[in-house]
mmCIF file of C-alpha atoms in Angstrom:
data_model
loop_
_atom_site.group_PDB
_atom_site.id
_atom_site.type_symbol
_atom_site.label_atom_id
_atom_site.label_comp_id
_atom_site.label_asym_id
_atom_site.label_seq_id
_atom_site.Cartn_x
_atom_site.Cartn_y
_atom_site.Cartn_z
ATOM 1 C CA UNK A 1 140.801 186.746 39.264
ATOM 2 C CA UNK A 2 138.188 184.073 38.579
ATOM 3 C CA UNK A 3 137.026 184.925 35.088
ATOM 4 C CA UNK A 4 138.089 186.865 32.016
ATOM 5 C CA UNK A 5 134.857 186.531 30.016
ATOM 6 C CA UNK A 6 132.195 189.241 30.101
ATOM 7 C CA UNK A 7 128.545 189.656 29.106
ATOM 8 C CA UNK A 8 128.373 192.324 26.423
ATOM 9 C CA UNK A 9 126.852 195.683 27.450
ATOM 10 C CA UNK A 10 124.174 195.366 24.747
ATOM 11 C CA UNK A 11 123.058 191.933 25.963
ATOM 12 C CA UNK A 12 123.040 193.109 29.557
ATOM 13 C CA UNK A 13 120.798 196.025 28.548
ATOM 14 C CA UNK A 14 118.436 193.722 26.656
ATOM 15 C CA UNK A 15 118.098 191.331 29.573
ATOM 16 C CA UNK A 16 117.571 194.163 32.036
ATOM 17 C CA UNK A 17 114.813 195.596 29.836
ATOM 18 C CA UNK A 18 113.085 192.197 29.704
ATOM 19 C CA UNK A 19 113.284 191.785 33.494
ATOM 20 C CA UNK A 20 111.974 195.331 34.001
ATOM 21 C CA UNK A 21 108.964 194.813 31.741
ATOM 22 C CA UNK A 22 108.083 191.448 33.233
ATOM 23 C CA UNK A 23 108.459 192.691 36.785
ATOM 24 C CA UNK A 24 106.468 195.864 36.117
ATOM 25 C CA UNK A 25 103.466 194.084 34.661
ATOM 26 C CA UNK A 26 103.646 190.943 36.814
ATOM 27 C CA UNK A 27 100.672 190.542 39.217
ATOM 28 C CA UNK A 28 102.955 189.777 42.132
ATOM 29 C CA UNK A 29 105.013 191.911 44.471
ATOM 30 C CA UNK A 30 108.697 191.695 43.643
ATOM 31 C CA UNK A 31 111.802 193.553 44.613
ATOM 32 C CA UNK A 32 114.381 193.013 41.852
ATOM 33 C CA UNK A 33 118.108 193.310 42.289
ATOM 34 C CA UNK A 34 120.229 195.072 39.697
ATOM 35 C CA UNK A 35 123.154 193.145 38.298
ATOM 36 C CA UNK A 36 126.424 193.501 36.471
ATOM 37 C CA UNK A 37 126.770 197.259 36.189
ATOM 38 C CA UNK A 38 123.053 198.029 36.028
ATOM 39 C CA UNK A 39 121.129 199.785 38.811
ATOM 40 C CA UNK A 40 117.463 198.816 38.716
ATOM 41 C CA UNK A 41 114.471 199.566 40.920
ATOM 42 C CA UNK A 42 111.183 197.909 40.015
ATOM 43 C CA UNK A 43 108.112 196.556 41.754
ATOM 44 C CA UNK A 44 105.148 194.469 40.728
ATOM 45 C CA UNK A 45 101.756 195.798 39.832
ATOM 46 C CA UNK A 46 100.662 195.776 43.469
ATOM 47 C CA UNK A 47 101.889 198.610 45.637
ATOM 48 C CA UNK A 48 104.956 197.848 47.708
ATOM 49 C CA UNK A 49 108.612 198.446 48.293
ATOM 50 C CA UNK A 50 110.970 198.846 45.383
ATOM 51 C CA UNK A 51 114.415 197.375 45.951
ATOM 52 C CA UNK A 52 117.548 197.710 43.900
ATOM 53 C CA UNK A 53 121.024 196.342 44.110
ATOM 54 C CA UNK A 54 124.125 196.569 41.994
ATOM 55 C CA UNK A 55 126.396 193.710 42.897
ATOM 56 C CA UNK A 56 130.039 194.135 41.983
ATOM 57 C CA UNK A 57 132.211 191.123 41.373
ATOM 58 C CA UNK A 58 135.950 191.089 41.922
ATOM 59 C CA UNK A 59 136.411 191.167 38.152
ATOM 60 C CA UNK A 60 134.575 194.427 37.499
ATOM 61 C CA UNK A 61 135.423 196.473 40.592
ATOM 62 C CA UNK A 62 136.904 199.176 38.355
ATOM 63 C CA UNK A 63 133.529 199.656 36.637
ATOM 64 C CA UNK A 64 131.316 198.912 39.651
ATOM 65 C CA UNK A 65 128.213 201.107 39.947
ATOM 66 C CA UNK A 66 127.134 202.672 43.230
ATOM 67 C CA UNK A 67 125.280 200.293 45.532
ATOM 68 C CA UNK A 68 121.931 201.892 46.309
ATOM 69 C CA UNK A 69 118.282 201.103 46.928
ATOM 70 C CA UNK A 70 115.126 203.220 46.896
ATOM 71 C CA UNK A 71 112.319 203.026 49.458
ATOM 72 C CA UNK A 72 110.236 205.396 51.588
ATOM 73 C CA UNK A 73 112.336 205.313 54.757
ATOM 74 C CA UNK A 74 110.598 208.213 56.543
ATOM 75 C CA UNK A 75 107.020 207.392 55.490
ATOM 76 C CA UNK A 76 106.263 210.719 53.823
ATOM 77 C CA UNK A 77 105.175 209.175 50.537
ATOM 78 C CA UNK A 78 108.357 210.261 48.711
ATOM 79 C CA UNK A 79 111.038 207.794 47.626
ATOM 80 C CA UNK A 80 114.350 207.984 49.481
ATOM 81 C CA UNK A 81 117.768 206.493 48.725
ATOM 82 C CA UNK A 82 120.010 204.299 50.861
ATOM 83 C CA UNK A 83 123.507 204.194 49.389
ATOM 84 C CA UNK A 84 126.754 202.458 50.224
ATOM 85 C CA UNK A 85 129.946 204.442 49.772
ATOM 86 C CA UNK A 86 133.577 203.467 50.219
ATOM 87 C CA UNK A 87 136.705 205.562 50.612
ATOM 88 C CA UNK A 88 137.805 207.480 47.540
ATOM 89 C CA UNK A 89 140.040 205.424 45.287
ATOM 90 C CA UNK A 90 138.970 202.128 46.862
ATOM 91 C CA UNK A 91 136.787 199.553 45.106
ATOM 92 C CA UNK A 92 136.585 197.117 47.981
ATOM 93 C CA UNK A 93 136.675 197.398 51.734
ATOM 94 C CA UNK A 94 134.540 198.648 54.582
ATOM 95 C CA UNK A 95 131.781 201.006 53.470
ATOM 96 C CA UNK A 96 129.292 203.441 54.997
ATOM 97 C CA UNK A 97 125.514 203.247 54.606
ATOM 98 C CA UNK A 98 123.843 206.649 54.221
ATOM 99 C CA UNK A 99 120.209 207.619 53.651
ATOM 100 C CA UNK A 100 119.213 210.588 51.486
ATOM 101 C CA UNK A 101 115.620 211.691 51.991
ATOM 102 C CA UNK A 102 113.569 212.564 48.930
ATOM 103 C CA UNK A 103 112.118 216.070 48.735
ATOM 104 C CA UNK A 104 108.910 217.190 47.031
ATOM 105 C CA UNK A 105 110.845 218.954 44.287
ATOM 106 C CA UNK A 106 112.704 215.834 43.216
ATOM 107 C CA UNK A 107 115.909 216.560 45.118
ATOM 108 C CA UNK A 108 117.413 214.595 48.002
ATOM 109 C CA UNK A 109 118.630 215.705 51.426
ATOM 110 C CA UNK A 110 121.423 213.760 53.083
ATOM 111 C CA UNK A 111 120.931 212.660 56.679
ATOM 112 C CA UNK A 112 123.509 213.068 59.422
ATOM 113 C CA UNK A 113 123.245 209.451 60.550
ATOM 114 C CA UNK A 114 125.131 206.653 58.840
ATOM 115 C CA UNK A 115 126.005 203.049 59.610
ATOM 116 C CA UNK A 116 129.384 201.380 59.179
ATOM 117 C CA UNK A 117 129.476 198.269 57.026
ATOM 118 C CA UNK A 118 131.741 195.249 56.930
ATOM 119 C CA UNK A 119 134.440 193.677 54.803
ATOM 120 C CA UNK A 120 133.336 194.294 51.188
ATOM 121 C CA UNK A 121 129.648 195.122 50.526
ATOM 122 C CA UNK A 122 128.332 193.679 47.259
ATOM 123 C CA UNK A 123 124.544 194.102 47.181
ATOM 124 C CA UNK A 124 121.729 195.989 48.926
ATOM 125 C CA UNK A 125 117.946 195.496 49.118
ATOM 126 C CA UNK A 126 115.088 197.089 51.047
ATOM 127 C CA UNK A 127 111.870 195.769 52.556
ATOM 128 C CA UNK A 128 109.861 195.568 55.750
ATOM 129 C CA UNK A 129 111.764 192.562 57.060
ATOM 130 C CA UNK A 130 110.469 192.667 60.663
ATOM 131 C CA UNK A 131 106.837 193.515 59.841
ATOM 132 C CA UNK A 132 106.653 196.783 61.759
ATOM 133 C CA UNK A 133 105.467 198.804 58.764
ATOM 134 C CA UNK A 134 108.842 200.554 58.366
ATOM 135 C CA UNK A 135 111.316 199.945 55.568
ATOM 136 C CA UNK A 136 114.579 198.212 56.464
ATOM 137 C CA UNK A 137 117.761 197.412 54.536
ATOM 138 C CA UNK A 138 119.874 194.287 54.095
ATOM 139 C CA UNK A 139 123.446 194.547 52.805
ATOM 140 C CA UNK A 140 125.158 191.470 51.406
ATOM 141 C CA UNK A 141 128.909 191.247 51.916
ATOM 142 C CA UNK A 142 131.560 189.258 50.092
ATOM 143 C CA UNK A 143 132.307 187.485 53.385
ATOM 144 C CA UNK A 144 128.816 185.921 53.241
ATOM 145 C CA UNK A 145 127.090 188.081 55.845
ATOM 146 C CA UNK A 146 123.628 189.492 55.166
ATOM 147 C CA UNK A 147 123.580 192.466 57.508
ATOM 148 C CA UNK A 148 120.250 193.843 58.675
ATOM 149 C CA UNK A 149 119.656 197.564 59.266
ATOM 150 C CA UNK A 150 116.305 198.400 60.819
ATOM 151 C CA UNK A 151 114.510 201.622 59.943
ATOM 152 C CA UNK A 152 112.955 203.816 62.628
ATOM 153 C CA UNK A 153 110.469 205.594 60.356
ATOM 154 C CA UNK A 154 112.387 208.897 60.326
ATOM 155 C CA UNK A 155 115.035 207.885 57.792
ATOM 156 C CA UNK A 156 117.557 206.460 60.235
ATOM 157 C CA UNK A 157 118.866 202.899 59.892
ATOM 158 C CA UNK A 158 120.330 201.015 62.860
ATOM 159 C CA UNK A 159 122.546 197.924 62.615
ATOM 160 C CA UNK A 160 120.725 194.839 63.953
ATOM 161 C CA UNK A 161 123.225 192.045 63.320
ATOM 162 C CA UNK A 162 123.156 189.380 60.615
ATOM 163 C CA UNK A 163 119.824 188.404 59.078
ATOM 164 C CA UNK A 164 121.569 185.277 57.774
ATOM 165 C CA UNK A 165 125.004 184.130 56.669
ATOM 166 C CA UNK A 166 126.271 182.293 53.594
ATOM 167 C CA UNK A 167 129.739 181.624 52.187
ATOM 168 C CA UNK A 168 129.669 184.782 50.043
ATOM 169 C CA UNK A 169 127.214 187.232 48.470
ATOM 170 C CA UNK A 170 127.219 188.492 44.892
ATOM 171 C CA UNK A 171 123.614 189.525 44.280
ATOM 172 C CA UNK A 172 120.297 189.590 46.164
ATOM 173 C CA UNK A 173 116.672 189.739 45.031
ATOM 174 C CA UNK A 174 113.646 189.971 47.317
ATOM 175 C CA UNK A 175 110.066 188.732 46.875
ATOM 176 C CA UNK A 176 107.403 186.829 48.804
ATOM 177 C CA UNK A 177 108.130 183.357 47.451
ATOM 178 C CA UNK A 178 105.688 181.431 49.683
ATOM 179 C CA UNK A 179 102.812 183.927 49.852
ATOM 180 C CA UNK A 180 102.925 184.406 53.635
ATOM 181 C CA UNK A 181 103.235 188.189 53.442
ATOM 182 C CA UNK A 182 106.869 188.184 54.617
ATOM 183 C CA UNK A 183 109.699 189.191 52.234
ATOM 184 C CA UNK A 184 112.004 186.322 51.262
ATOM 185 C CA UNK A 185 115.386 186.452 49.500
ATOM 186 C CA UNK A 186 117.344 184.669 46.814
ATOM 187 C CA UNK A 187 121.114 185.132 46.938
ATOM 188 C CA UNK A 188 123.914 184.126 44.576
ATOM 189 C CA UNK A 189 126.995 182.745 46.349
ATOM 190 C CA UNK A 190 130.188 182.375 44.297
ATOM 191 C CA UNK A 191 132.214 180.577 46.969
ATOM 192 C CA UNK A 192 129.617 177.831 47.343
ATOM 193 C CA UNK A 193 128.801 177.933 43.605
ATOM 194 C CA UNK A 194 125.116 178.067 44.467
ATOM 195 C CA UNK A 195 121.972 180.163 44.468
ATOM 196 C CA UNK A 196 120.236 180.008 47.841
ATOM 197 C CA UNK A 197 116.605 180.747 48.705
ATOM 198 C CA UNK A 198 116.051 182.140 52.213
ATOM 199 C CA UNK A 199 112.594 182.456 53.737
ATOM 200 C CA UNK A 200 111.769 185.438 55.930
ATOM 201 C CA UNK A 201 110.795 184.615 59.519
ATOM 202 C CA UNK A 202 109.139 187.987 60.163
ATOM 203 C CA UNK A 203 111.514 189.267 62.833
ATOM 204 C CA UNK A 204 114.251 190.370 60.421
ATOM 205 C CA UNK A 205 115.990 186.993 60.248
ATOM 206 C CA UNK A 206 115.880 184.349 57.530
ATOM 207 C CA UNK A 207 116.158 180.569 57.316
ATOM 208 C CA UNK A 208 117.739 178.729 54.407
ATOM 209 C CA UNK A 209 115.059 176.894 52.425
ATOM 210 C CA UNK A 210 116.964 175.394 49.520
ATOM 211 C CA UNK A 211 120.160 175.861 47.485
ATOM 212 C CA UNK A 212 120.651 175.195 43.790
ATOM 213 C CA UNK A 213 124.137 174.449 42.374
ATOM 214 C CA UNK A 214 125.306 176.886 39.751
ATOM 215 C CA UNK A 215 125.418 175.548 36.230
ATOM 216 C CA UNK A 216 128.788 177.275 35.828
ATOM 217 C CA UNK A 217 130.861 176.701 38.949
ATOM 218 C CA UNK A 218 133.339 179.381 39.967
ATOM 219 C CA UNK A 219 131.397 182.233 38.350
ATOM 220 C CA UNK A 220 129.716 185.314 39.841
ATOM 221 C CA UNK A 221 126.078 185.164 38.670
ATOM 222 C CA UNK A 222 123.436 187.750 39.441
ATOM 223 C CA UNK A 223 119.793 187.154 40.319
ATOM 224 C CA UNK A 224 116.568 188.943 39.446
ATOM 225 C CA UNK A 225 112.938 188.238 40.337
ATOM 226 C CA UNK A 226 109.770 188.547 38.228
ATOM 227 C CA UNK A 227 106.729 186.502 37.215
ATOM 228 C CA UNK A 228 108.166 185.084 34.007
ATOM 229 C CA UNK A 229 105.318 182.667 33.151
ATOM 230 C CA UNK A 230 102.333 184.770 34.213
ATOM 231 C CA UNK A 231 100.998 182.488 36.950
ATOM 232 C CA UNK A 232 101.145 185.108 39.705
ATOM 233 C CA UNK A 233 104.093 183.434 41.453
ATOM 234 C CA UNK A 234 107.567 185.050 41.646
ATOM 235 C CA UNK A 235 110.247 183.307 39.595
ATOM 236 C CA UNK A 236 114.023 183.729 39.567
ATOM 237 C CA UNK A 237 116.427 184.523 36.724
ATOM 238 C CA UNK A 238 120.161 183.819 37.041
ATOM 239 C CA UNK A 239 122.491 185.645 34.654
ATOM 240 C CA UNK A 240 126.074 184.580 34.068
ATOM 241 C CA UNK A 241 128.148 187.642 33.197
ATOM 242 C CA UNK A 242 131.285 185.474 33.321
ATOM 243 C CA UNK A 243 130.111 183.608 30.223
ATOM 244 C CA UNK A 244 131.241 184.586 26.733
ATOM 245 C CA UNK A 245 127.817 185.552 25.466
ATOM 246 C CA UNK A 246 124.191 185.999 26.483
ATOM 247 C CA UNK A 247 123.419 183.285 29.050
ATOM 248 C CA UNK A 248 120.738 183.070 31.719
ATOM 249 C CA UNK A 249 118.513 180.543 33.463
ATOM 250 C CA UNK A 250 114.918 180.955 34.613
ATOM 251 C CA UNK A 251 113.692 179.030 37.657
ATOM 252 C CA UNK A 252 109.912 178.870 38.052
ATOM 253 C CA UNK A 253 108.496 179.219 41.568
ATOM 254 C CA UNK A 254 105.752 176.961 42.929
ATOM 255 C CA UNK A 255 104.475 179.411 45.551
ATOM 256 C CA UNK A 256 105.985 177.402 48.402
ATOM 257 C CA UNK A 257 109.601 178.521 48.113
ATOM 258 C CA UNK A 258 110.803 175.859 45.691
ATOM 259 C CA UNK A 259 111.886 176.381 42.078
ATOM 260 C CA UNK A 260 112.188 174.306 38.904
ATOM 261 C CA UNK A 261 114.405 175.055 35.908
ATOM 262 C CA UNK A 262 112.494 176.199 32.813
ATOM 263 C CA UNK A 263 114.702 175.336 29.802
ATOM 264 C CA UNK A 264 112.195 176.867 27.368
ATOM 265 C CA UNK A 265 112.608 180.271 29.056
ATOM 266 C CA UNK A 266 116.380 180.016 29.493
ATOM 267 C CA UNK A 267 119.384 180.582 27.242
ATOM 268 C CA UNK A 268 121.923 177.963 28.286
ATOM 269 C CA UNK A 269 125.311 177.170 26.812
ATOM 270 C CA UNK A 270 127.711 174.335 27.501
ATOM 271 C CA UNK A 271 128.488 174.487 31.232
ATOM 272 C CA UNK A 272 132.148 173.884 30.417
ATOM 273 C CA UNK A 273 132.325 176.594 27.757
ATOM 274 C CA UNK A 274 133.263 179.505 29.974
ATOM 275 C CA UNK A 275 136.448 181.130 31.092
ATOM 276 C CA UNK A 276 137.568 180.586 34.673
ATOM 277 C CA UNK A 277 141.143 181.080 35.790
#
């Protein structure tokens, strides 16, 4: 166990509401990842894919939410769900990725196809990562793999190897950070104690652009994306649920894939004032 300190449920709800409002009204396309027990699917004011991810840390496996993301996987104009499930009674281990297709009446129909996952899936996002006009899925694993599953336009997802690999994955958020029309990612990595920005190549793979050291080493932070300063460029928020209180950092994007800390938009405590065991 790495930490015994938790973000209070009320503070988590407040922060999630702020991220939702900013992302909803922001004039940029964003896919925001849920964090710390909250499942969230939002997109910017322009039309696009909505992505969601609940990333479970080792400390809160008992309370971990389902890992799921919503997108139109069969191109019928109705939102579908891609969900990761694990064996009953297990909170970590190999999972299965299943797509449920949305129906006109608001219900969902499970598909027969499913894809096996790896060691311990932690986060999931959706987007058109290979620019074929069909929604795909990336699953982040605790072993650091970012596994790509390509959609075929009928609701089926096929494993296509690793889009990239880090030391570990806690949380993922997706947006077009450099305005080239290709989805990019930001990923929190507890083993490296860093948040890493990866730029989409357009064929489903990603290259590492830059990594930022975590202010609180050894923690399991979660990331979200929105336009926090209203300049039309996606920014990144990092929340530390290992901290004893309401703590987050906002990094402002420059439109080229680089970010700068914004202390005036952040709530930062002493980097040494957290519980790590």
